[in-house]
mmCIF file of C-alpha atoms in Angstrom:
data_model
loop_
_atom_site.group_PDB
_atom_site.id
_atom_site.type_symbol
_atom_site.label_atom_id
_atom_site.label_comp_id
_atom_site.label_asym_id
_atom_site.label_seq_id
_atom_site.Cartn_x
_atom_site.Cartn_y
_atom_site.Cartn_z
ATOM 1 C CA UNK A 47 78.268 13.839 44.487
ATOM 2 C CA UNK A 48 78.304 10.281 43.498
ATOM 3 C CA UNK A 49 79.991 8.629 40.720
ATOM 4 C CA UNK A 50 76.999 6.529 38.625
ATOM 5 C CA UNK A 51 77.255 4.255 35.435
ATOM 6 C CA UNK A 52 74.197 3.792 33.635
ATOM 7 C CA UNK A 53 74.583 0.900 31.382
ATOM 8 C CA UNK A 54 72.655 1.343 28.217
ATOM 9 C CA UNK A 55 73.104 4.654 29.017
ATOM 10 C CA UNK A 56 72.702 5.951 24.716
ATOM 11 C CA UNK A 57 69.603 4.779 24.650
ATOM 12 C CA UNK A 58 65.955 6.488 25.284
ATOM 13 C CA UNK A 59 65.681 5.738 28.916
ATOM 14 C CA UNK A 60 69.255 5.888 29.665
ATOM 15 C CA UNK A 61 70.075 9.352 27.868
ATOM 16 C CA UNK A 62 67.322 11.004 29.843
ATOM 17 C CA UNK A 63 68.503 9.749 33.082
ATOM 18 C CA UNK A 64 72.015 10.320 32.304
ATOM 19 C CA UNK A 65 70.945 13.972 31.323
ATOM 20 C CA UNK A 66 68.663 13.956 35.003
ATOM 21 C CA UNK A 67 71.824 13.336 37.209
ATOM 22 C CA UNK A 68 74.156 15.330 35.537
ATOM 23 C CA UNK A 69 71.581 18.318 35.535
ATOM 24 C CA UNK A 70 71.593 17.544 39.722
ATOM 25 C CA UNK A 71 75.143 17.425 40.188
ATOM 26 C CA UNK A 72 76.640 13.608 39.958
ATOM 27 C CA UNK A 73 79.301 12.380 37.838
ATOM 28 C CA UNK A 74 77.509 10.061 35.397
ATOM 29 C CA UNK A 75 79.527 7.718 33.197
ATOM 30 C CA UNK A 76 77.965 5.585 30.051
ATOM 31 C CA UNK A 77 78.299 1.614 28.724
ATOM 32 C CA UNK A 78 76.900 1.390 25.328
ATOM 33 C CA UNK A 79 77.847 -0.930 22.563
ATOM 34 C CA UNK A 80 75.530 0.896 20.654
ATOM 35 C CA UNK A 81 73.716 -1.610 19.434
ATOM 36 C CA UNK A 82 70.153 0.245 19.172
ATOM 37 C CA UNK A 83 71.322 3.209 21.416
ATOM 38 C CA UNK A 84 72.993 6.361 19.586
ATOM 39 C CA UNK A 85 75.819 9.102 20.452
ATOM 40 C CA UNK A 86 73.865 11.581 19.599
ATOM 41 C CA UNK A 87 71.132 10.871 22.074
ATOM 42 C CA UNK A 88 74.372 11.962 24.722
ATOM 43 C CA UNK A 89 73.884 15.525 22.894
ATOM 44 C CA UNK A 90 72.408 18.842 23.644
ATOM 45 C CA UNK A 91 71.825 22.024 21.551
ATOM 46 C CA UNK A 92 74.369 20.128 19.292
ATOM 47 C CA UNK A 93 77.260 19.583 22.323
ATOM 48 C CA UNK A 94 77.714 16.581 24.156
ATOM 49 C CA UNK A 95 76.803 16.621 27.793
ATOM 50 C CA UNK A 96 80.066 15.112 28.968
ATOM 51 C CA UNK A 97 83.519 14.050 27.793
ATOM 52 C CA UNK A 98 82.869 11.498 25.689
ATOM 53 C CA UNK A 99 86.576 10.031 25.564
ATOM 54 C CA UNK A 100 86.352 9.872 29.496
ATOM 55 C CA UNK A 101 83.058 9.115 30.122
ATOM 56 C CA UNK A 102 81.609 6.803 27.534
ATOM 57 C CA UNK A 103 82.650 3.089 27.306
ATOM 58 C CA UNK A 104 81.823 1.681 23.974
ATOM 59 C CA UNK A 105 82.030 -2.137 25.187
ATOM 60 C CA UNK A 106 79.547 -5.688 25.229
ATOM 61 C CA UNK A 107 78.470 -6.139 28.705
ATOM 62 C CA UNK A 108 78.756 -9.610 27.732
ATOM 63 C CA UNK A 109 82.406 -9.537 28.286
ATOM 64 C CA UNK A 110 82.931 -9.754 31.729
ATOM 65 C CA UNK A 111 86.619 -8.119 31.574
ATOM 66 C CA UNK A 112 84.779 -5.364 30.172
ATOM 67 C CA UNK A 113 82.026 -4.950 33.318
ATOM 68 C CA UNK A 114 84.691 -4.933 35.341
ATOM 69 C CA UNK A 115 86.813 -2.322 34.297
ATOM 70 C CA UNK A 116 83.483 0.142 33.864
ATOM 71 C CA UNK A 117 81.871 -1.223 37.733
ATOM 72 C CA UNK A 118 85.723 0.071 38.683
ATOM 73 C CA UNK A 119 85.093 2.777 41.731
ATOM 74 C CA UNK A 120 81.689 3.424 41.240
ATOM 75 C CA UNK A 121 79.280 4.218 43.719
ATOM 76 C CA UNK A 122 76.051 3.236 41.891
ATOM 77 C CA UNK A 123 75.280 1.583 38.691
ATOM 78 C CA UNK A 124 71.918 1.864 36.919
ATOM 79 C CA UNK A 125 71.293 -1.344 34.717
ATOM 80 C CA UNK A 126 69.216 -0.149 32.324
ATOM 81 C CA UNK A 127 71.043 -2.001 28.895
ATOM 82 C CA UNK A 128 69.117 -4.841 27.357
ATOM 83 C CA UNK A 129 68.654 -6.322 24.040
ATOM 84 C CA UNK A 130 64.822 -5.175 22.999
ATOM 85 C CA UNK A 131 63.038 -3.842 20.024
ATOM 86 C CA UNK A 132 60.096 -4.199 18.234
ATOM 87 C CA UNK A 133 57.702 -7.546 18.541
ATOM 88 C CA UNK A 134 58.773 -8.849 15.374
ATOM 89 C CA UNK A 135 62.727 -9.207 16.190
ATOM 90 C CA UNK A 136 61.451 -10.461 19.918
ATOM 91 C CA UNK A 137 59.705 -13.710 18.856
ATOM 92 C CA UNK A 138 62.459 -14.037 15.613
ATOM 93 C CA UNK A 139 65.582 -13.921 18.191
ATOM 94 C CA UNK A 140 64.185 -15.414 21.153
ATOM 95 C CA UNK A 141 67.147 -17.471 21.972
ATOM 96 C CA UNK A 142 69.766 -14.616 21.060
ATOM 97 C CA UNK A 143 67.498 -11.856 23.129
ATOM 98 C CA UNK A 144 67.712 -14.037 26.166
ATOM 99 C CA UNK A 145 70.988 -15.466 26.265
ATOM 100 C CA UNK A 146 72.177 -11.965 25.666
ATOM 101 C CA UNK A 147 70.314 -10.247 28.667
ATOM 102 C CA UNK A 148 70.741 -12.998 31.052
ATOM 103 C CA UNK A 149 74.837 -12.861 30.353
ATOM 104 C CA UNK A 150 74.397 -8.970 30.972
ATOM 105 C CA UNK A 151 72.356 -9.092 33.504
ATOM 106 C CA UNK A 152 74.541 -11.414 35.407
ATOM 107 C CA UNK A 153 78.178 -9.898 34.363
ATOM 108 C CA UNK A 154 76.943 -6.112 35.228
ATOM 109 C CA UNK A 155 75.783 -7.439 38.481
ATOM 110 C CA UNK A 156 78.567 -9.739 39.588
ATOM 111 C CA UNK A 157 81.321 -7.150 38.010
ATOM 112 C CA UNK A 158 79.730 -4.432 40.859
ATOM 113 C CA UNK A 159 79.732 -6.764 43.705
ATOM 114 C CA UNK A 160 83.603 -7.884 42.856
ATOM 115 C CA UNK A 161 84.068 -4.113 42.322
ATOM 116 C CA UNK A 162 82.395 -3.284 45.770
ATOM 117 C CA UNK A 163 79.321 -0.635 44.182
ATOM 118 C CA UNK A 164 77.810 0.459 46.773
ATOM 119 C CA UNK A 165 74.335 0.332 44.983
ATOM 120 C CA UNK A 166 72.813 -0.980 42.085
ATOM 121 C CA UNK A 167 69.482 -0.388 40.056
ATOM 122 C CA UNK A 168 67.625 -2.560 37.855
ATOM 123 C CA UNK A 169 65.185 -2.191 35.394
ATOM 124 C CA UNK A 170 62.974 -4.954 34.846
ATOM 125 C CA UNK A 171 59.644 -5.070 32.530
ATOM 126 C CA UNK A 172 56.047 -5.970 32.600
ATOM 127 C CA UNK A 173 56.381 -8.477 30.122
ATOM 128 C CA UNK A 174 57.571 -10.800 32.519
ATOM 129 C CA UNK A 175 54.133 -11.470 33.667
ATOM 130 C CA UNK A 176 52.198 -14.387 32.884
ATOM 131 C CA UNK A 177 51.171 -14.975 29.617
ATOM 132 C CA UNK A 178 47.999 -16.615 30.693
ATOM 133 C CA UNK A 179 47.288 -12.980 32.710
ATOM 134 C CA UNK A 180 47.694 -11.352 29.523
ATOM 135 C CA UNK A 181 45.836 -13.466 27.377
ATOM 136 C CA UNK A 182 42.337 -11.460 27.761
ATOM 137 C CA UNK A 183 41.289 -7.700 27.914
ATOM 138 C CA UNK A 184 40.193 -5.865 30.501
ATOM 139 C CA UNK A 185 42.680 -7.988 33.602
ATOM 140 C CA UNK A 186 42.611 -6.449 36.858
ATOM 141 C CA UNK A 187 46.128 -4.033 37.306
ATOM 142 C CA UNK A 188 48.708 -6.222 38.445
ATOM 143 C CA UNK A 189 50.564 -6.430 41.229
ATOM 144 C CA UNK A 190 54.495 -7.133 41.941
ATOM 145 C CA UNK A 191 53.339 -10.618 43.525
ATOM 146 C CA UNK A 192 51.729 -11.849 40.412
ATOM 147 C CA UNK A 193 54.983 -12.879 38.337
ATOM 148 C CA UNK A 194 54.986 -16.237 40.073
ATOM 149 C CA UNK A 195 54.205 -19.011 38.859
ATOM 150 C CA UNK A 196 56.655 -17.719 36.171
ATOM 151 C CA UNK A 197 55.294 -18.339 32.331
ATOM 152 C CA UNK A 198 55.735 -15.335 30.867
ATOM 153 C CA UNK A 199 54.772 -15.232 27.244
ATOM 154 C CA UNK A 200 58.785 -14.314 25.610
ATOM 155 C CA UNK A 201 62.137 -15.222 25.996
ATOM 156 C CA UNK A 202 62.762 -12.035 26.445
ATOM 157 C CA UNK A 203 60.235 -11.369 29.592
ATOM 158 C CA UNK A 204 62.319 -14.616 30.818
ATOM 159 C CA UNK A 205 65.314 -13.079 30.185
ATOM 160 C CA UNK A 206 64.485 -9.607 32.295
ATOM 161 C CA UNK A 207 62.747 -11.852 35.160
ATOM 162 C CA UNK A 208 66.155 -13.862 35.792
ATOM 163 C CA UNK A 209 67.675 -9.905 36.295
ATOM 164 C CA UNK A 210 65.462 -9.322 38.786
ATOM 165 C CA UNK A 211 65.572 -12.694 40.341
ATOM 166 C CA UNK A 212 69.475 -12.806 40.533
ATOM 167 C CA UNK A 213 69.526 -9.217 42.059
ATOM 168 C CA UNK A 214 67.206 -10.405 45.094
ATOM 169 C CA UNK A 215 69.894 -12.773 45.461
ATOM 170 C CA UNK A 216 72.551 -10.495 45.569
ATOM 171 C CA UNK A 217 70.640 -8.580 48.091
ATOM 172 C CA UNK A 218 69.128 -11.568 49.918
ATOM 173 C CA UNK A 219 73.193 -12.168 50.782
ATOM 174 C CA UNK A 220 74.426 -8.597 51.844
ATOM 175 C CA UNK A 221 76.572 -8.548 48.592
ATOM 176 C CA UNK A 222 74.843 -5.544 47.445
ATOM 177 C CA UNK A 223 71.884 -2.859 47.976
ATOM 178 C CA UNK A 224 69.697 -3.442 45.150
ATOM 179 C CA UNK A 225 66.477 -1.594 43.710
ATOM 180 C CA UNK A 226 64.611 -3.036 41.372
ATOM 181 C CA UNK A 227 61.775 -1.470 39.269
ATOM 182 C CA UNK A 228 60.059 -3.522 36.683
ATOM 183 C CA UNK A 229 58.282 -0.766 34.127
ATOM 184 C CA UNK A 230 55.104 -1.112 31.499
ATOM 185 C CA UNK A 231 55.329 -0.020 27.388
ATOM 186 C CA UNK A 232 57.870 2.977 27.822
ATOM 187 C CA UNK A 233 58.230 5.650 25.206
ATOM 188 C CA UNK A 234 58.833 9.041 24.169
ATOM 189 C CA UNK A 235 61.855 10.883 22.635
ATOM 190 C CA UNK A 236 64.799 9.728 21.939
ATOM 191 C CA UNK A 237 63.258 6.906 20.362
ATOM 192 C CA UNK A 238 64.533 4.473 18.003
ATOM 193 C CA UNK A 239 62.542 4.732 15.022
ATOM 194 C CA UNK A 240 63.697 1.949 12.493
ATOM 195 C CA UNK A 241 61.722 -0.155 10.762
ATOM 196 C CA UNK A 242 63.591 -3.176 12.352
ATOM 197 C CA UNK A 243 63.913 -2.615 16.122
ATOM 198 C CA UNK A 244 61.450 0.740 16.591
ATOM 199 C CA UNK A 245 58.365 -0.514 19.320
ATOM 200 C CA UNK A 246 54.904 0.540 18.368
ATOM 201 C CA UNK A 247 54.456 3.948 18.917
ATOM 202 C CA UNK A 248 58.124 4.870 17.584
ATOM 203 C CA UNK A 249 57.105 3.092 14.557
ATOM 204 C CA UNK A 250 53.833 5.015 13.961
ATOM 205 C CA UNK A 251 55.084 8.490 14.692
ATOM 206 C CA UNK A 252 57.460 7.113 11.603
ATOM 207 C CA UNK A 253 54.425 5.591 9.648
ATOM 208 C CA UNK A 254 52.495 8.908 9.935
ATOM 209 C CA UNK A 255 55.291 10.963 8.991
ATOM 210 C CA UNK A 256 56.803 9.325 6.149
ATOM 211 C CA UNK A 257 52.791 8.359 4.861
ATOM 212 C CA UNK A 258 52.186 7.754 2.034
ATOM 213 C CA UNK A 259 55.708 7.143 1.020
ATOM 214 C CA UNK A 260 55.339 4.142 3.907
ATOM 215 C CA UNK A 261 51.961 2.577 4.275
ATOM 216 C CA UNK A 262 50.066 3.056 7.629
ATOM 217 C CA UNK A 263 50.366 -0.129 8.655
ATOM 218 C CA UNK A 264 48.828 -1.279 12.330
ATOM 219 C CA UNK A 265 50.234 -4.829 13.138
ATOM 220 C CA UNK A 266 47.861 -7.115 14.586
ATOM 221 C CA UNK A 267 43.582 -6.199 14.820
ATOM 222 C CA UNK A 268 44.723 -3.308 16.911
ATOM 223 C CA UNK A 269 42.431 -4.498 19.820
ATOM 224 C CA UNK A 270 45.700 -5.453 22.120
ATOM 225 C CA UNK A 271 46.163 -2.938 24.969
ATOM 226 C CA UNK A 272 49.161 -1.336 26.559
ATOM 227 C CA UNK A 273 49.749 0.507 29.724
ATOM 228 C CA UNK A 274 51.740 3.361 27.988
ATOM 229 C CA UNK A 275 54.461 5.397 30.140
ATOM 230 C CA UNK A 276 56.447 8.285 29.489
ATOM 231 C CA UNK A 277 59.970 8.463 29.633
ATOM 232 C CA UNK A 278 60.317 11.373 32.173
ATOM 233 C CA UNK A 279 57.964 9.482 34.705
ATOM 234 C CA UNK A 280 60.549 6.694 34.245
ATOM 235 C CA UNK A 281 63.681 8.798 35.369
ATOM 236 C CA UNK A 282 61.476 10.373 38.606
ATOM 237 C CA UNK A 283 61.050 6.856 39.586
ATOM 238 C CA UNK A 284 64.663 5.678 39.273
ATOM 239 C CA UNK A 285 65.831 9.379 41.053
ATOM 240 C CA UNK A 286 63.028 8.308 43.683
ATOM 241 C CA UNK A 287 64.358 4.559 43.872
ATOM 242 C CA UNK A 288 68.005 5.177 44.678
ATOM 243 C CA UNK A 289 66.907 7.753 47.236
ATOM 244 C CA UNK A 290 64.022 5.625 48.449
ATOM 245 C CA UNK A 291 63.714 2.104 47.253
ATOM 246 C CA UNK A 292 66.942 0.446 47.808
ATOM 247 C CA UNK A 293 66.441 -2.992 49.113
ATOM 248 C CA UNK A 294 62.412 -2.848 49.270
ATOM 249 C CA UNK A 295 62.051 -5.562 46.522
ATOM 250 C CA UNK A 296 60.315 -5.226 42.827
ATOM 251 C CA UNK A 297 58.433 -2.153 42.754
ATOM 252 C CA UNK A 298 55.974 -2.278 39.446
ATOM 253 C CA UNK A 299 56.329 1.545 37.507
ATOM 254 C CA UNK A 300 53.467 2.205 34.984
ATOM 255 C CA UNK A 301 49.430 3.464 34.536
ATOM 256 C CA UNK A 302 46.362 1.495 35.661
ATOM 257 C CA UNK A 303 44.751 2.141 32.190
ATOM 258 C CA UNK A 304 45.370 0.974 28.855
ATOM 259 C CA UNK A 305 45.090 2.112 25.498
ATOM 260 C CA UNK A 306 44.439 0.344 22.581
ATOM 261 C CA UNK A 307 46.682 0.061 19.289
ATOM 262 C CA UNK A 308 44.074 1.332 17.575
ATOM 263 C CA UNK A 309 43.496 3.892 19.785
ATOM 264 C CA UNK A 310 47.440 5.320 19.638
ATOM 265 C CA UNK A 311 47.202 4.962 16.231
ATOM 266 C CA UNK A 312 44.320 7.202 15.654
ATOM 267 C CA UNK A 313 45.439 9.415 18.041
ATOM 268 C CA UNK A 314 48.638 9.610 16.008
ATOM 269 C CA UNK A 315 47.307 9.905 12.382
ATOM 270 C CA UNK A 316 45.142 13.279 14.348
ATOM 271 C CA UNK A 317 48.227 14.454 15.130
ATOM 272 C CA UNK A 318 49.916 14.305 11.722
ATOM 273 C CA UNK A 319 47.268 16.313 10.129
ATOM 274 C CA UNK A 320 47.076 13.998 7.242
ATOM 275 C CA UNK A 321 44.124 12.165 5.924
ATOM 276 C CA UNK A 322 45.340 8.521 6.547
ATOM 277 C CA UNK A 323 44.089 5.152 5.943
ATOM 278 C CA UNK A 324 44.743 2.980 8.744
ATOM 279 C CA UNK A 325 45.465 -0.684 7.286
ATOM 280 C CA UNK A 326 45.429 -3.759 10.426
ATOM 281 C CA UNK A 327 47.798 -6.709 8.692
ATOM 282 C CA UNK A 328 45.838 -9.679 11.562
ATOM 283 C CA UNK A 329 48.681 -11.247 9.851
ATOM 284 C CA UNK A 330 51.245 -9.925 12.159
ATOM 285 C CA UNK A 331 52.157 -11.049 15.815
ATOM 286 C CA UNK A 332 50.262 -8.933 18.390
ATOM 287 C CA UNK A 333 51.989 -9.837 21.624
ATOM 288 C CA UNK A 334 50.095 -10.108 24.836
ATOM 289 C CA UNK A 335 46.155 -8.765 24.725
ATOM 290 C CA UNK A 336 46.451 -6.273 27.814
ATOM 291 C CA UNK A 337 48.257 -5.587 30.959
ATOM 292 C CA UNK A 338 47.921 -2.040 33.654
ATOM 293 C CA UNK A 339 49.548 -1.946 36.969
ATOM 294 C CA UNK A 340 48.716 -1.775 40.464
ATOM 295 C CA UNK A 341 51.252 1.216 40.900
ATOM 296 C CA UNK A 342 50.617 1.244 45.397
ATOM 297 C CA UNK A 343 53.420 0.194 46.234
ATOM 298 C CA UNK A 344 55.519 3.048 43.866
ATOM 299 C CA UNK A 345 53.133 5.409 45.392
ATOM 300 C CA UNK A 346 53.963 3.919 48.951
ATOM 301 C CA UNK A 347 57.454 3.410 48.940
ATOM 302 C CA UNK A 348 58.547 6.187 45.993
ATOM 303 C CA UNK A 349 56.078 9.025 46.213
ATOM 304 C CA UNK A 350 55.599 7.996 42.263
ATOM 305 C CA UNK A 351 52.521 8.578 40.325
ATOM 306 C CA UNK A 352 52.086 8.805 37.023
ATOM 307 C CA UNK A 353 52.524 12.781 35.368
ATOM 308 C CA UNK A 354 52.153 12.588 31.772
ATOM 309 C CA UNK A 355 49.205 11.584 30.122
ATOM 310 C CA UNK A 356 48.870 9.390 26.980
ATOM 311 C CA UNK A 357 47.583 12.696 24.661
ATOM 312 C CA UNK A 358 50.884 14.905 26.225
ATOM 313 C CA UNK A 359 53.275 12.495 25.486
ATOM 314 C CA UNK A 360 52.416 11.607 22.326
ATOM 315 C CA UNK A 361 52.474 14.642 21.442
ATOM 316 C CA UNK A 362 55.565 15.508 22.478
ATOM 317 C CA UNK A 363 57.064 12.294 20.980
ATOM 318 C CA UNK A 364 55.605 13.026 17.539
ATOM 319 C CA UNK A 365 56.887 16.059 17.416
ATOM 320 C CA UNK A 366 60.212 15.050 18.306
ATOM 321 C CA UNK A 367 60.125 11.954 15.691
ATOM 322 C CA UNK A 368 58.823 14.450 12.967
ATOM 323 C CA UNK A 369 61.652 17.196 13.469
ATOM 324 C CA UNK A 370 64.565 14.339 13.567
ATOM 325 C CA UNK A 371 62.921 12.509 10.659
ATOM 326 C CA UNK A 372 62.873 16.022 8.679
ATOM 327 C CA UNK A 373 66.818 16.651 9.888
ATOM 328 C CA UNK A 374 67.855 12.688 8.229
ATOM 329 C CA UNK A 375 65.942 13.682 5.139
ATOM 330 C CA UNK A 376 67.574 16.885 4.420
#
């Protein structure tokens, strides 16, 4: 049994990995200021799945008194926590969302070496590519190798890239084992569905459902592709990445297709059952045109391949989104 923190551990990719390792036996502990995770995400059939006064930290990982007393005799941490939301609050916050990460990033990391972790996992994103790799559709997948030259397109790709960057460090120095996965668009229950930090498919499940109370509003021409990925592909590869991946370098997580907006937000409105009009507001920031991955070296190194397709998971999320959205209404 091993002892694990997972930082951002409240929040849609942290919950379900929490809820993985518990399920096989560890002793999982949370950091959360709870800044766009929730409690209630650390439920189940309306109990939480661990004692909350022991095992859940309310703290900012910006205060470095505050990683060290969680990093305290751990075996591994899992640095998933990051300040992210929708595209809008990205490019409106740029030099908030990176200063932010980058003092996390560094703190977690530094507070588990001083603390003498044993391992430590980070989560990096695809957004640190390139812009100029980004800028058209239809790019070949890419490849781990093709973040450098560095000019990714937001401060907060910048801001995850550093992570990784000062973890190969760490690792390049025998302070620390490190794995390091850097993951595509991520979604699926439990979302955060608000207008002001949801990401895009969160925010159409809430579109749909709350239509026509809340226009159906695409932002962007829809054209712009993402290389959607499923939440419970996410925690096999960090299971398979502290059992296999330590110390291997940045192994890319996600599809090598893409969907359009457009696309997603059909597929959406066929799931509501509603008759829809799907508005495009070109108005609206659309982020980087397209992006897949060259997913080898997961399959190589993790045994990792992709499980749930586009049309199950969105599925699954809606329904999720439209049974909590009914629960807040009542």
């Amino acid at each position: 049994m091993l002892k694990i923190l997972v930082t951002g551990g409240a929040g849609l990719i942290g919950s379900n990995v929490v809820k993985k390792f518990l399920s096989i036996g560890h002793d999982v502990y949370v950091a959360d200021n709870l800044w766009r995770g929730k409690l209630e995400n650390l439920y189940d059939k309306g109990r939480p799945v661990f004692d909350l006064d022991s095992h859940f930290h309310k703290v900012d990982l910006q205060d470095y008194d505050s990683c060290l007393k969680v990093t305290r005799d751990v075996d591994v941490v899992i640095h998933l926590a990051d300040i992210v939301a929708g595209i809008n609050f990205v490019f409106s916050n740029e030099l908030f969302v990176y200063r932010a990460n980058v003092v996390m990033n560094s703190n977690v990391l530094n507070a588990a070496i001083s603390n003498n972790v044993k391992k430590f996992l980070y989560v990096g994103t695809a957004c640190s590519y390139p812009a100029d790799m980004q800028s058209k559709l239809n790019p070949p997948p890419f490849k781990e190798e093709d973040a450098y030259p560095a000019s990714p397109e937001s401060a907060y790709g910048w801001s995850k890239l550093m992570g990784e960057y000062e973890c190969e460090l760490a690792q390049k120095e025998g302070k620390i084992e490190t794995g390091i996965l850097r993951l595509h668009n991520v979604y699926g229950p439990p979302c955060e569905m608000s207008p002001e930090k949801s990401q895009v498919i969160p925010a159409l499940c809430r579109k749909a459902i709350k239509y026509p109370e809340e226009g159906f509003v695409v932002w962007g021409s829809g054209s712009q592709k993402r290389a959607f990925l499923y939440v419970d592909d996410v925690v096999d590869a960090i299971q398979a990445l502290l059992d296999r991946g330590m110390n291997k370098g940045v192994i890319q997580i996600g599809p090598n297709v893409s969907h359009s907006i457009a696309d997603i937000a059909k597929k959406i409105v066929d799931l509501s059952g509603k008759d829809i009009n799907i508005e495009f507001d070109t108005l609206k920031p659309e982020g980087d045109k397209d992006r897949t991955a060259d997913s080898s070296k997961a399959l190589k190194i993790l045994g990792w391949k992709q499980k749930i397709s586009i049309d199950e998971g969105l599925e699954r999320t809606y329904k999720w989104a439209n049974t909590n959205l009914s629960k807040k209404s009542d």
